[in-house]
Coordinates of C-alpha atoms in Angstrom, one line a residue:
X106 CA -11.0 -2.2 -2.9
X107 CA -8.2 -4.1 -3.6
X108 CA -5.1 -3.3 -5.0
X109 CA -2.5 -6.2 -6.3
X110 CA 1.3 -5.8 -8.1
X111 CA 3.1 -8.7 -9.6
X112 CA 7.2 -9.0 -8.7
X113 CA 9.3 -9.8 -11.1
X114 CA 10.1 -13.3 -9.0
X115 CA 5.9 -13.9 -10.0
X116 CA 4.7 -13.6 -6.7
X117 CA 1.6 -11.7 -6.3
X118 CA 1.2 -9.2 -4.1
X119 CA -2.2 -7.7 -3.3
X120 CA -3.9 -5.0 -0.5
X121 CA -7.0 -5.2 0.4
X122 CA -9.0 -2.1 2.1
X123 CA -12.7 -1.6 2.8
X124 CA -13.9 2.3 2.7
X125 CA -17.3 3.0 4.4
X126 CA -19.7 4.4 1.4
X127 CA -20.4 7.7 3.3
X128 CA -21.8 11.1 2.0
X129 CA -19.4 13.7 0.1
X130 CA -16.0 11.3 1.0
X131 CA -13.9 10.7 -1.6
X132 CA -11.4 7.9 -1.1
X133 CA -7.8 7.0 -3.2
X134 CA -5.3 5.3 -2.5
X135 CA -2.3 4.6 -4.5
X136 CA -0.2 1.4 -3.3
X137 CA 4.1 1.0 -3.9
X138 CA 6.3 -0.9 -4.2
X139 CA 10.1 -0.9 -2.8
X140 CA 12.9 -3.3 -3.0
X141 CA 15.7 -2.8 -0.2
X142 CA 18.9 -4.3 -2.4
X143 CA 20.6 -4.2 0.9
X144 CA 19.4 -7.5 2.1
X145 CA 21.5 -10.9 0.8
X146 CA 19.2 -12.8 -1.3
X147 CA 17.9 -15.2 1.4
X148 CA 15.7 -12.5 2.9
X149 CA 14.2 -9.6 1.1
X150 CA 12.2 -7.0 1.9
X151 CA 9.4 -5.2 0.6
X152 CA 8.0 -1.5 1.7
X153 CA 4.6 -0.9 0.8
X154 CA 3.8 2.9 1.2
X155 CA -0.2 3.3 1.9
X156 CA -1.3 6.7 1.3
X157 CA -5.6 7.0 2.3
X158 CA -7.0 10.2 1.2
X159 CA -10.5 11.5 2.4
X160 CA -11.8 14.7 1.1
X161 CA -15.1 16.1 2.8
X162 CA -16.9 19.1 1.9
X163 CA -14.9 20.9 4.7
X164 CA -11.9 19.2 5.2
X165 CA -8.8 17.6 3.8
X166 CA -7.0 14.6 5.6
X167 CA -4.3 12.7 4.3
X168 CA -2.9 9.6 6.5
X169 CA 0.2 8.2 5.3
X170 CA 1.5 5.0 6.7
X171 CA 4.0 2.3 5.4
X172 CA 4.5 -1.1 6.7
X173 CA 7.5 -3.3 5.8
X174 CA 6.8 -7.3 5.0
X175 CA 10.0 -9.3 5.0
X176 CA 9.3 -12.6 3.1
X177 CA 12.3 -15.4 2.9
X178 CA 12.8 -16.4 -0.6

């Protein structure tokens, strides 16, 4: 599964995440986007929030994790 935005600079951002095919798991996962205006221009940063959802016929986990990517532009 892969999952790509476009910045308004052009740049193209994409995540890529494999799910093992497994019986009665269901899998979404949503990917965004976050500017910190904080930063000067020289160095921006980006937040990706990734939110992995498995539903199983007994259970319901949700794993949220962000990572932060600072790029120089």
């Amino acid at each position: 599964m892969t999952l790509e935005t476009w910045m308004s600079t052009g740049t193209r951002l994409s995540l890529k995440a494999v799910v093992m095919k497994q019986p009665n798991v269901k899998a979404a996962m949503t990917l965004r986007e976050k500017a910190n205006r904080e930063f000067a221009l020289d160095k921006t940063v980006f937040i990706f929030e990734l939110q992995l959802q498995l539903q199983t016929d007994d259970q319901n986990r949700t794993q949220n994790r962000s990572h932060t990517l600072r790029c120089a532009s």
